[in-house]
PDB file of C-alpha atoms in Angstrom:
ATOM      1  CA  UNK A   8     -24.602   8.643  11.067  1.00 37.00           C
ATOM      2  CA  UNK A   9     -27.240  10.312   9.079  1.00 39.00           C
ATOM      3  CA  UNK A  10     -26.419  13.455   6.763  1.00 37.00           C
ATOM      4  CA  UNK A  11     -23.127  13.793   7.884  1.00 41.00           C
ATOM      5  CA  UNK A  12     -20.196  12.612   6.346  1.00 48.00           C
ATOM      6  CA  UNK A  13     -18.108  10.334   8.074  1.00 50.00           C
ATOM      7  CA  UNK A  14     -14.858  12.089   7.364  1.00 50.00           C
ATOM      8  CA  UNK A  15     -16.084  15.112   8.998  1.00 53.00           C
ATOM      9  CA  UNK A  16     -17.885  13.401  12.270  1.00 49.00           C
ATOM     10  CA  UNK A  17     -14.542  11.369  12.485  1.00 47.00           C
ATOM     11  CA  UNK A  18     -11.836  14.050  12.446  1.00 46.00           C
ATOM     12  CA  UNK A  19     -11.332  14.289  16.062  1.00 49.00           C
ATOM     13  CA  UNK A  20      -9.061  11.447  17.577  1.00 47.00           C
ATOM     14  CA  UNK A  21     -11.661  10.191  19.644  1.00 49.00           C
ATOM     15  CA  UNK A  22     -14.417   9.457  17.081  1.00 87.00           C
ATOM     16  CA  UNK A  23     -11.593   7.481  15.131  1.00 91.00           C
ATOM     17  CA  UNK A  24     -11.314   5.582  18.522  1.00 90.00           C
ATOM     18  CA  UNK A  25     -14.880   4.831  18.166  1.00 92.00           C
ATOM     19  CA  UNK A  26     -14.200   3.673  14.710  1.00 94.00           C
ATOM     20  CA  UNK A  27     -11.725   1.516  15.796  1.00 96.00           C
ATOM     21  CA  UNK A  28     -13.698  -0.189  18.641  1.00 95.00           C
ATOM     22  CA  UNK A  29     -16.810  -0.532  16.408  1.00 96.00           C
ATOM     23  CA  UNK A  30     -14.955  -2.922  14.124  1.00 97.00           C
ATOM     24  CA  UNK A  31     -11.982  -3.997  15.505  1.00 98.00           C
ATOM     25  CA  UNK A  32     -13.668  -8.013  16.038  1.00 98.00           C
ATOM     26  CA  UNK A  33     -14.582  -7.609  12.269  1.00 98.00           C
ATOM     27  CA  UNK A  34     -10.919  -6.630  11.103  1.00 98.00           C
ATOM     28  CA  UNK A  35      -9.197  -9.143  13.409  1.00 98.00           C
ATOM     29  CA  UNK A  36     -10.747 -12.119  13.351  1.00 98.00           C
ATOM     30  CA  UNK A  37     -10.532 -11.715   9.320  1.00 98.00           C
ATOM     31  CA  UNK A  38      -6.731 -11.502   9.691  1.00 98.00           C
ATOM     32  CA  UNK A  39      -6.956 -14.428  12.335  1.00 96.00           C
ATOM     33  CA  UNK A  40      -9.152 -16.803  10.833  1.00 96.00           C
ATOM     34  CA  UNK A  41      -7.016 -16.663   7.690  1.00 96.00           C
ATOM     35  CA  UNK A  42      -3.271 -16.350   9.325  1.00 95.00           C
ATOM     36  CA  UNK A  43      -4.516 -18.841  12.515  1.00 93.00           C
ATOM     37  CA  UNK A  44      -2.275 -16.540  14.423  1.00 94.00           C
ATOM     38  CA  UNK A  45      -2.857 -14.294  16.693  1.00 95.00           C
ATOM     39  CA  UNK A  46       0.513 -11.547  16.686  1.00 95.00           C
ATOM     40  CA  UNK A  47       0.601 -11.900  13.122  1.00 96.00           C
ATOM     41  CA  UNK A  48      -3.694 -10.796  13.146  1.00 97.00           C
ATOM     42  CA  UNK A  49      -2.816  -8.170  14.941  1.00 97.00           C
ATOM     43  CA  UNK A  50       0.081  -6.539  13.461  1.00 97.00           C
ATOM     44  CA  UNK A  51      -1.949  -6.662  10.105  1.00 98.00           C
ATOM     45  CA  UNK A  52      -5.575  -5.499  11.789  1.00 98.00           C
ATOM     46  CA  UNK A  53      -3.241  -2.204  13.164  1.00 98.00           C
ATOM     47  CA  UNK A  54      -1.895  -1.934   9.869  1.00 97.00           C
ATOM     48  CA  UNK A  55      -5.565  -1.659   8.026  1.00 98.00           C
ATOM     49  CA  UNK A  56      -6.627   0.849  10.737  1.00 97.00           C
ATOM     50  CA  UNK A  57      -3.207   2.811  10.172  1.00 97.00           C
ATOM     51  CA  UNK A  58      -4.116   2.859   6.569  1.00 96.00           C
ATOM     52  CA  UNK A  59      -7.953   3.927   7.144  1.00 96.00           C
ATOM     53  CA  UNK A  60      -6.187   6.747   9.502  1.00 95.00           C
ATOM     54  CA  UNK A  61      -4.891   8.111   6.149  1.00 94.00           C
ATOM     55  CA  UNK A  62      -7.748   7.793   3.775  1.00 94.00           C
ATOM     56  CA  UNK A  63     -10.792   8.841   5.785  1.00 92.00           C
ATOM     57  CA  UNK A  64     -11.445  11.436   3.780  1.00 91.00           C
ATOM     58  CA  UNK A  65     -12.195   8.906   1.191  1.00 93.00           C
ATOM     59  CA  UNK A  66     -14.966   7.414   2.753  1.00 91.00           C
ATOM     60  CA  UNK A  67     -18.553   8.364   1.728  1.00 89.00           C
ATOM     61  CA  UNK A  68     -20.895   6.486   4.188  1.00 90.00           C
ATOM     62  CA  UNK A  69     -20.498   3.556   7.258  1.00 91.00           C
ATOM     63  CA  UNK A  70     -21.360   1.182   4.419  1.00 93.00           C
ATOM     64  CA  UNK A  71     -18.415   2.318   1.891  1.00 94.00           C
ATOM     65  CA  UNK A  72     -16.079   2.173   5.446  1.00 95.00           C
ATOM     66  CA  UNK A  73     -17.020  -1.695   6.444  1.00 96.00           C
ATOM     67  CA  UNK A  74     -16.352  -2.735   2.294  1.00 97.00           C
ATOM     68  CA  UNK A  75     -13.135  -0.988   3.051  1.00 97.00           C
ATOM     69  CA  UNK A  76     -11.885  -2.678   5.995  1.00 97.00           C
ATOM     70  CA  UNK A  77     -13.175  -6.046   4.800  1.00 98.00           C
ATOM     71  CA  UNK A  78     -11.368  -5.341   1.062  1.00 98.00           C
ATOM     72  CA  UNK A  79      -8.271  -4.377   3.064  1.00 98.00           C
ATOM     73  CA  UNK A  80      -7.872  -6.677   5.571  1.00 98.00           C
ATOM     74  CA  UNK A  81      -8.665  -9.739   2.918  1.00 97.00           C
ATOM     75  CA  UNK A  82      -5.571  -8.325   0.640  1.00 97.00           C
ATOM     76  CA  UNK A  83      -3.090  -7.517   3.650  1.00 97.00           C
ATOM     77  CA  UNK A  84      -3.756 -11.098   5.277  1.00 97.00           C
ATOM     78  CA  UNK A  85      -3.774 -12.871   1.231  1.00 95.00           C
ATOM     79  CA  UNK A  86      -0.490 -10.492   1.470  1.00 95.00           C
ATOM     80  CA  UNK A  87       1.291 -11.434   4.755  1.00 94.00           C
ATOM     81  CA  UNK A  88       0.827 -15.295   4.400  1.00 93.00           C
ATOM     82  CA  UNK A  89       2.080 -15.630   0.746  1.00 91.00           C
ATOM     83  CA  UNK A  90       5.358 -13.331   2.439  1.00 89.00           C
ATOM     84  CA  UNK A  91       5.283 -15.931   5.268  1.00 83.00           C
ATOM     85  CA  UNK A  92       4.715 -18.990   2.904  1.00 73.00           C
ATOM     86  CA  UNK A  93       1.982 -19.740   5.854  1.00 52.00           C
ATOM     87  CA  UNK A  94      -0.294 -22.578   5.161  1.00 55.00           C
ATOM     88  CA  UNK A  95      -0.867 -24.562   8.201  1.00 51.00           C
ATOM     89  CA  UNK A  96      -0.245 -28.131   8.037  1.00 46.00           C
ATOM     90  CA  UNK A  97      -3.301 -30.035   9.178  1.00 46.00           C
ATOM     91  CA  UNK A  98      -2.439 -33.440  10.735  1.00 42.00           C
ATOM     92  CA  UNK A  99      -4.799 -36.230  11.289  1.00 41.00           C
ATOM     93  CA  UNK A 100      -3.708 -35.738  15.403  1.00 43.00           C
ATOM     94  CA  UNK A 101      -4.641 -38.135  18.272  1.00 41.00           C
ATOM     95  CA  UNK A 102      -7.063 -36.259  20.330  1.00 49.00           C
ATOM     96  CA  UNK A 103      -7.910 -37.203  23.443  1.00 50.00           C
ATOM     97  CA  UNK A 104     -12.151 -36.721  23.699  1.00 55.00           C
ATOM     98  CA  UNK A 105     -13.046 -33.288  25.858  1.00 60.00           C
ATOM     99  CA  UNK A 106     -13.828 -33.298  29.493  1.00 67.00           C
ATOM    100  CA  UNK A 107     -17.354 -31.784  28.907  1.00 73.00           C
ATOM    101  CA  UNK A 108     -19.848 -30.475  26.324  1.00 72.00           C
ATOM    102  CA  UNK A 109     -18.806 -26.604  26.486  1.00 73.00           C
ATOM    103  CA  UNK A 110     -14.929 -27.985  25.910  1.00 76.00           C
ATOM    104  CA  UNK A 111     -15.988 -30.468  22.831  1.00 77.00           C
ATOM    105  CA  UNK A 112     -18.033 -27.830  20.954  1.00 80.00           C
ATOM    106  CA  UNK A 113     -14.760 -25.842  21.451  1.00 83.00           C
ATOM    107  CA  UNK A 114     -13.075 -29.007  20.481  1.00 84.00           C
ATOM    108  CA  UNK A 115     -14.902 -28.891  17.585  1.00 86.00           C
ATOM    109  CA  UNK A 116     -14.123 -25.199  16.797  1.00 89.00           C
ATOM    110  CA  UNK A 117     -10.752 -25.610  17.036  1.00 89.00           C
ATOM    111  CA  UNK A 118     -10.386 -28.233  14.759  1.00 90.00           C
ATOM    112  CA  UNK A 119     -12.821 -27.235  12.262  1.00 93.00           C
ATOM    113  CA  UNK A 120     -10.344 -23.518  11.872  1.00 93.00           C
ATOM    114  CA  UNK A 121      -7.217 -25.711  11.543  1.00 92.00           C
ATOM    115  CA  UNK A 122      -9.053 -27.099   8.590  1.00 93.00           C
ATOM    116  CA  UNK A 123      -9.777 -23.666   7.121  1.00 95.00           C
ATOM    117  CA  UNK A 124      -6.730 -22.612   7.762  1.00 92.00           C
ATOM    118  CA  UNK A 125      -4.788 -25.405   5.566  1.00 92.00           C
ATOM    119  CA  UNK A 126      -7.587 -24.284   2.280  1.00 94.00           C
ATOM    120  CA  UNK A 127      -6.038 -22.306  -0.630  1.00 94.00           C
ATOM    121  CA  UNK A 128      -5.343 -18.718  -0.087  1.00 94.00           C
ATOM    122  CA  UNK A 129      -8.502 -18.059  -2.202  1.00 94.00           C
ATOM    123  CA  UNK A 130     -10.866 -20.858  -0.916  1.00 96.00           C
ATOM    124  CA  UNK A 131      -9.644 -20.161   2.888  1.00 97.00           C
ATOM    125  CA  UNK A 132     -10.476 -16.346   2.574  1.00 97.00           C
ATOM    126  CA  UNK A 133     -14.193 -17.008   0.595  1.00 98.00           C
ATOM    127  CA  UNK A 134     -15.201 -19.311   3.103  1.00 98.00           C
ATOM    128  CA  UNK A 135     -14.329 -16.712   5.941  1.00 98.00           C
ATOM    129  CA  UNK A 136     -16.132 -14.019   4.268  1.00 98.00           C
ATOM    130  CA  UNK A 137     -19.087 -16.720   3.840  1.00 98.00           C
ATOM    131  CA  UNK A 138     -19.432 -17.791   7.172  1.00 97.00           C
ATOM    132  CA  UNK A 139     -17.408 -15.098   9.632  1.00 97.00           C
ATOM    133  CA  UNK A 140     -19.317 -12.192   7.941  1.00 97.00           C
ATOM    134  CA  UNK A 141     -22.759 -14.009   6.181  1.00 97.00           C
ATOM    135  CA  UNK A 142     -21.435 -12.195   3.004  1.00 97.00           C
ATOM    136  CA  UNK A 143     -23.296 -13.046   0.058  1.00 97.00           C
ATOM    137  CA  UNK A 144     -21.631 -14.955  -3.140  1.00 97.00           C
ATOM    138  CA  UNK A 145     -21.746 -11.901  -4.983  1.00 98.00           C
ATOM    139  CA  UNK A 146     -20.724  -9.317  -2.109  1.00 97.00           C
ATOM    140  CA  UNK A 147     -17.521 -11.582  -1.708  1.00 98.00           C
ATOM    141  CA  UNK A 148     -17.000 -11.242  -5.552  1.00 98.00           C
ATOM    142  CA  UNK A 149     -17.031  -7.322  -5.463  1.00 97.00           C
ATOM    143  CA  UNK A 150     -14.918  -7.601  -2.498  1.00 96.00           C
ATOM    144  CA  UNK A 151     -12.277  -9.713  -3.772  1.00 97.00           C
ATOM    145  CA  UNK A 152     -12.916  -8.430  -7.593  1.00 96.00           C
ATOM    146  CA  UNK A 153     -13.504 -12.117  -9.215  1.00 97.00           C
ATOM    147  CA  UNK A 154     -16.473 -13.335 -10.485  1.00 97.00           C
ATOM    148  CA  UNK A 155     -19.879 -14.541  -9.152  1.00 98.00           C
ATOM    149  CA  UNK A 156     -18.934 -17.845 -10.883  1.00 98.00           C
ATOM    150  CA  UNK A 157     -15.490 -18.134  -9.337  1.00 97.00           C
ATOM    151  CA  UNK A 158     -16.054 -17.606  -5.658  1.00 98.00           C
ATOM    152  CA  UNK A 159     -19.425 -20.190  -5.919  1.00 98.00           C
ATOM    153  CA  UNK A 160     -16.836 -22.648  -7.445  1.00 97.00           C
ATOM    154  CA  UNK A 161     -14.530 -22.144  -4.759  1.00 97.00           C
ATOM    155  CA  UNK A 162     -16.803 -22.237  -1.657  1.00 97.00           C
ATOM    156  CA  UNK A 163     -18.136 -25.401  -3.021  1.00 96.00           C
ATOM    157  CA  UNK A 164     -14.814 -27.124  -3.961  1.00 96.00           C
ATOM    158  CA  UNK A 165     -13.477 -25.809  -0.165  1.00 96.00           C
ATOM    159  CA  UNK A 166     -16.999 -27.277   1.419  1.00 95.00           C
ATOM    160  CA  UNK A 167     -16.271 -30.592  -0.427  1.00 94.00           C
ATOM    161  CA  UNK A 168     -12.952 -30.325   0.584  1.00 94.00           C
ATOM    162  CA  UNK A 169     -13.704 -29.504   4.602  1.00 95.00           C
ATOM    163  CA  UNK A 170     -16.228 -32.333   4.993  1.00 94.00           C
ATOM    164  CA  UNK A 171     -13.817 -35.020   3.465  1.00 92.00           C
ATOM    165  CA  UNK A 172     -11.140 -34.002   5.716  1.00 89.00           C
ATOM    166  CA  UNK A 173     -13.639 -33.675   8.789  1.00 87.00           C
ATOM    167  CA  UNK A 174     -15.106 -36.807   7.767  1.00 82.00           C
ATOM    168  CA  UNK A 175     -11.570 -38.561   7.684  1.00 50.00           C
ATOM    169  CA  UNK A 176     -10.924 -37.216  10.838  1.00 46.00           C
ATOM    170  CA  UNK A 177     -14.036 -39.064  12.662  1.00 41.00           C
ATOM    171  CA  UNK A 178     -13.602 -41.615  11.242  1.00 38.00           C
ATOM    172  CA  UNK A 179      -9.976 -42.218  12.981  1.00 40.00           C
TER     173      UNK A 179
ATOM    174  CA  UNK B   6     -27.806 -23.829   5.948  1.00 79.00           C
ATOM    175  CA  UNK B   7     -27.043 -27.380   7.414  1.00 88.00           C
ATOM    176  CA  UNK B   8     -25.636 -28.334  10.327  1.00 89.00           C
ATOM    177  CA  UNK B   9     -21.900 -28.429   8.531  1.00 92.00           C
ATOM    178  CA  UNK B  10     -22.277 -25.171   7.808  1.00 94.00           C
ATOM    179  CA  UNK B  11     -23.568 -24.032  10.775  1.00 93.00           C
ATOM    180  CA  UNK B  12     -20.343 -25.526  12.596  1.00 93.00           C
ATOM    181  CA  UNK B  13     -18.377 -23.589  10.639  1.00 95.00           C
ATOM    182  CA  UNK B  14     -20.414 -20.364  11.511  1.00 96.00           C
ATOM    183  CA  UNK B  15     -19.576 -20.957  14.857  1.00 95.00           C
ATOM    184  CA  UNK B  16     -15.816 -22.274  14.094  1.00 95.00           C
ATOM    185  CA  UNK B  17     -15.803 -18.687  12.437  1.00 97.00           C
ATOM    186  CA  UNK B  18     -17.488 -16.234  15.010  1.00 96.00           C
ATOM    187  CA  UNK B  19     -15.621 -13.029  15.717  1.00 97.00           C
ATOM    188  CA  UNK B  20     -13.465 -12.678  18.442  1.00 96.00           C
ATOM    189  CA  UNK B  21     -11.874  -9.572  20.169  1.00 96.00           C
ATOM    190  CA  UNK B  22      -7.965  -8.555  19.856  1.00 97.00           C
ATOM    191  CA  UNK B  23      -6.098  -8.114  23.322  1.00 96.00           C
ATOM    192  CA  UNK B  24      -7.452  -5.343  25.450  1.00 96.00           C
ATOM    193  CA  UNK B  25      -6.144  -2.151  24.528  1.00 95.00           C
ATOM    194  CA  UNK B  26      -5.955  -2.686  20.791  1.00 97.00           C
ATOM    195  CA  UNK B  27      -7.481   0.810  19.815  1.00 95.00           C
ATOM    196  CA  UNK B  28      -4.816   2.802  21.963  1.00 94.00           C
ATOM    197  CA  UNK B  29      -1.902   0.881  20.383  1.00 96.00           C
ATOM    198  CA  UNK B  30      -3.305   1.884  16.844  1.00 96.00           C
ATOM    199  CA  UNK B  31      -3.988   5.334  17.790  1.00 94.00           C
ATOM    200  CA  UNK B  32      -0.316   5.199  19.388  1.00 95.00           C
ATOM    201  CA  UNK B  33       0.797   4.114  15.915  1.00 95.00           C
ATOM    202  CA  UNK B  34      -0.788   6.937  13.821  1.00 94.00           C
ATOM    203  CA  UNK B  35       0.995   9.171  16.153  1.00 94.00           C
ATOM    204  CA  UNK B  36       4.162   7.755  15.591  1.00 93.00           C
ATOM    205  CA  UNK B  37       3.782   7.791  11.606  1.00 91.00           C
ATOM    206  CA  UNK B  38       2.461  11.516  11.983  1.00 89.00           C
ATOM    207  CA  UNK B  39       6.244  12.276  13.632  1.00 90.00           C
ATOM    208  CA  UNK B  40       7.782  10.797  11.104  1.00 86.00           C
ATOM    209  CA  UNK B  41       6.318  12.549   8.203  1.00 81.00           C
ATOM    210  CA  UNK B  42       6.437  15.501   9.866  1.00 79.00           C
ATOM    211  CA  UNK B  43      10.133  15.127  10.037  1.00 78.00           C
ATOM    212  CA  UNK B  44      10.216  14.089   6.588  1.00 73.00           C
ATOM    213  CA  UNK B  45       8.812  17.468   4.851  1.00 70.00           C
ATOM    214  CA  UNK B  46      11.164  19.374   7.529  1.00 65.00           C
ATOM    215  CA  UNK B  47      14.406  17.629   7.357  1.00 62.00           C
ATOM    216  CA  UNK B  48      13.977  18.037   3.449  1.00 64.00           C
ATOM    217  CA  UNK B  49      14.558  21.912   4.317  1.00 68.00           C
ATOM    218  CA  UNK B  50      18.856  22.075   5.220  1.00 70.00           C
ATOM    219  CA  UNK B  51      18.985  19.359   2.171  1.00 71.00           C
ATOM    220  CA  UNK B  52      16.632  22.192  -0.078  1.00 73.00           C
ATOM    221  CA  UNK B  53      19.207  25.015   1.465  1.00 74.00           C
ATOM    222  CA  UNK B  54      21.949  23.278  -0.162  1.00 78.00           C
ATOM    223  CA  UNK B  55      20.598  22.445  -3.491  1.00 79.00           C
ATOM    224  CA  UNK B  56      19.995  26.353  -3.747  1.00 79.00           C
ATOM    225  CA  UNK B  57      23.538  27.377  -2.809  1.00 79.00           C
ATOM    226  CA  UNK B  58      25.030  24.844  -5.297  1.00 83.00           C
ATOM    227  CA  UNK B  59      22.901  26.415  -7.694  1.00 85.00           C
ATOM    228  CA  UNK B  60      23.679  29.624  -7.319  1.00 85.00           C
ATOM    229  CA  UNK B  61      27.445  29.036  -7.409  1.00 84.00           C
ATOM    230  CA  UNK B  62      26.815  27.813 -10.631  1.00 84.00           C
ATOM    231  CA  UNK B  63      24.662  29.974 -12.059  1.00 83.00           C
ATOM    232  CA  UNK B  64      27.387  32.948 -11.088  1.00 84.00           C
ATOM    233  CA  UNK B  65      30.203  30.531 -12.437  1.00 84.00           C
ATOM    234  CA  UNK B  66      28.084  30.398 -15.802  1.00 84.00           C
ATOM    235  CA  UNK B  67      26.994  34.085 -15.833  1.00 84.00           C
ATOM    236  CA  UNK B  68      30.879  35.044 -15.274  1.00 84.00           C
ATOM    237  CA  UNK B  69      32.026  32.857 -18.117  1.00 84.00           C
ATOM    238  CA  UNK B  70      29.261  33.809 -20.722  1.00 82.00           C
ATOM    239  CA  UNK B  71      30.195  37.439 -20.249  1.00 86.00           C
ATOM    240  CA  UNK B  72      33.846  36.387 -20.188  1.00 83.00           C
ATOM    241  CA  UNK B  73      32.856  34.885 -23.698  1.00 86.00           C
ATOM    242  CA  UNK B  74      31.304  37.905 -24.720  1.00 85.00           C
ATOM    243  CA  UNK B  75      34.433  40.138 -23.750  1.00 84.00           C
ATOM    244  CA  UNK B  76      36.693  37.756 -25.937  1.00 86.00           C
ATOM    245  CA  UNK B  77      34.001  37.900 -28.676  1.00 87.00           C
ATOM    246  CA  UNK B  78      33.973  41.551 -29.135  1.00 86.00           C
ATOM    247  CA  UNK B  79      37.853  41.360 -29.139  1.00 87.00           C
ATOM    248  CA  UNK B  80      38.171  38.618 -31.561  1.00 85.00           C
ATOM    249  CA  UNK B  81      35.856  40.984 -33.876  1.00 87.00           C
ATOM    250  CA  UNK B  82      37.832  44.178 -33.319  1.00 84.00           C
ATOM    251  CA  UNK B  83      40.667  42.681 -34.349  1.00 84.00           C
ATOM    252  CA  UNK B  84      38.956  41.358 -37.709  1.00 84.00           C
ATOM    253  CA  UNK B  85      37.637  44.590 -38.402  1.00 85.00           C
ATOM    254  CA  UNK B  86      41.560  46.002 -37.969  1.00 83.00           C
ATOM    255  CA  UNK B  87      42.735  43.072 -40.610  1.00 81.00           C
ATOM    256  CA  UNK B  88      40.006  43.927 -43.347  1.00 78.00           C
ATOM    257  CA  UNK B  89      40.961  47.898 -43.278  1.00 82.00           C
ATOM    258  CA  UNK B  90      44.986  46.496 -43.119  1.00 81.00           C
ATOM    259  CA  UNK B  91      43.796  44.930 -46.085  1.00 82.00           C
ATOM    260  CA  UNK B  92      41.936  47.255 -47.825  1.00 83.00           C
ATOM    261  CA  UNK B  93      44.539  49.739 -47.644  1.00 80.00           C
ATOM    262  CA  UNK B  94      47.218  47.218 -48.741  1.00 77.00           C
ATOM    263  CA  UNK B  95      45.071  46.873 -51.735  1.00 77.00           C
ATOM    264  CA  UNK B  96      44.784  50.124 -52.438  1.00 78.00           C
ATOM    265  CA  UNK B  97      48.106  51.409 -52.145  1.00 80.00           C
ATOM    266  CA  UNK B  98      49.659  48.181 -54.501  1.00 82.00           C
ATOM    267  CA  UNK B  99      47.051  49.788 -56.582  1.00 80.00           C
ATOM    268  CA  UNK B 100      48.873  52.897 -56.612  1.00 82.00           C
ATOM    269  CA  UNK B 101      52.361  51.435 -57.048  1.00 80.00           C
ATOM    270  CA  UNK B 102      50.811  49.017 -60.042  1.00 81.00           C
ATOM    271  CA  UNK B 103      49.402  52.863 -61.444  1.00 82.00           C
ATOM    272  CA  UNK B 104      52.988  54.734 -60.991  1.00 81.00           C
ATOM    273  CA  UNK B 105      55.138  50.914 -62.501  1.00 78.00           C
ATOM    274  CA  UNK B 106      52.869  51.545 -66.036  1.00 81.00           C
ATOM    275  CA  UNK B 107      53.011  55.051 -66.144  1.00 78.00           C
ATOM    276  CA  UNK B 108      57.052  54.854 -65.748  1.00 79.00           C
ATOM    277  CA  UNK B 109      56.847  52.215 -68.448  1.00 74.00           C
ATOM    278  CA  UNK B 110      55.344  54.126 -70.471  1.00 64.00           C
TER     279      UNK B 110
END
């Protein structure tokens, strides 16, 4: 964006529309990978955007606007499952084995975001950042405002903790 | 990273919102920018009011101070009238005291 500030090259409607577009995957699959449902994603990915709306003028740089949304969206989905005492239950289910290669990778993905999805609020949302956005241990720490210490603890306690239960699961 | 990990990278990969997202948050803004709109505006009849009440009160209070005043100014007229009713009460017993000794005498 060079010299410009980004509250002044996004005043007009349509270059907040290009905001939008630019990082709507990033804001949404946040809130979905944490909620594991898709209305509720939404609802809270409008909601950060709604609130960026309002505090543009607060941004200094792209860079300051991404931290933003990623800060944002972590707290409002943290937020909207404690409110919806949402932790999906994670059952050890019959599957039948997928028709073809493409499906059983999918298979595979599927099963693998159930599992994230029944972590701890604070394990589930670390792991995201880890792997959704290739965040560093100590970007997620500035982003969630804990420790270096504390968010390397958790992502290896929720590894250990994804690998048993994938590892239970084969073995069924 | 190992192949666990790089499961979960692709378990995790971003994913779009329905088609259209961007217009329905750009219809939302809209819709909030209404509202507070109305908000600073419909605070105006409710402002109005406020103003009137306190202007009935300030003339309520201004018409009772000087109605204090009045009474004041009364109350102290009629002092002043009491002290000289005094004064010359004391001065003519004075007199008659004066006239009883020099009768006496």
């Amino acid at each position: 964006m060079g010299s410009t500030s980004v509250a002044e090259s996004a005043a007009s409607a349509m270059s907040f529309e290009e905001l939008v577009e630019k990082h709507q995957a990033m804001v949404f699959s946040l809130a979905y990978h944490f909620l594991h449902d898709r209305a509720a994603a939404e609802e809270v990915a409008q909601d950060v955007f709604l609130q960026l709306y309002f505090h543009l003028e607060e941004m200094d740089s792209p860079v300051h606007i991404v931290f933003w949304l990623r800060k944002v969206t972590a707290n409002r989905s943290i937020d909207e499952a404690r409110r919806r005492h949402r932790r999906a239950e994670v059952g050890i289910e019959a599957a039948g084995d997928p028709a073809s290669p493409a499906a059983a990778d999918e298979w595979v993905n599927l099963r693998l975001r159930r599992l994230i999805a029944s972590l701890p609020e604070r394990q589930r949302m670390i792991v995201i950042l880890r792997y959704q956005e290739d965040l560093e241990p100590v970007e997620i720490a500035a982003l969630l405002e804990v420790s270096v210490n504390t968010v390397k603890s958790q992502l290896q306690r929720a590894l250990i903790l994804l690998r048993e239960k994938a590892g239970v699961e084969k073995r069924a | 990273m190992d192949p666990f990990e790089e499961h979960l990278k692709n378990a995790l990969r971003r994913e779009e919102p329905r088609a259209g997202f961007a217009g329905r948050v750009r219809a939302r803004i809209t819709v909030q920018e209404k509202r507070t709109r109305r908000a600073s505006w419909s605070s105006l009849p409710r402002l109005r009011w406020a103003l009137g009440i306190l202007l009935c009160v300030g003339i309520v209070a201004g018409v009772s101070y000087r109605h204090d005043q009045v009474e004041r100014a009364r109350g102290e007229a009629a002092k002043q009238q009491v002290y000289v009713a005094l004064r010359l009460a004391g001065a003519k017993m004075q007199l008659a005291e004066l006239k009883v000794r020099h009768l006496s005498e």
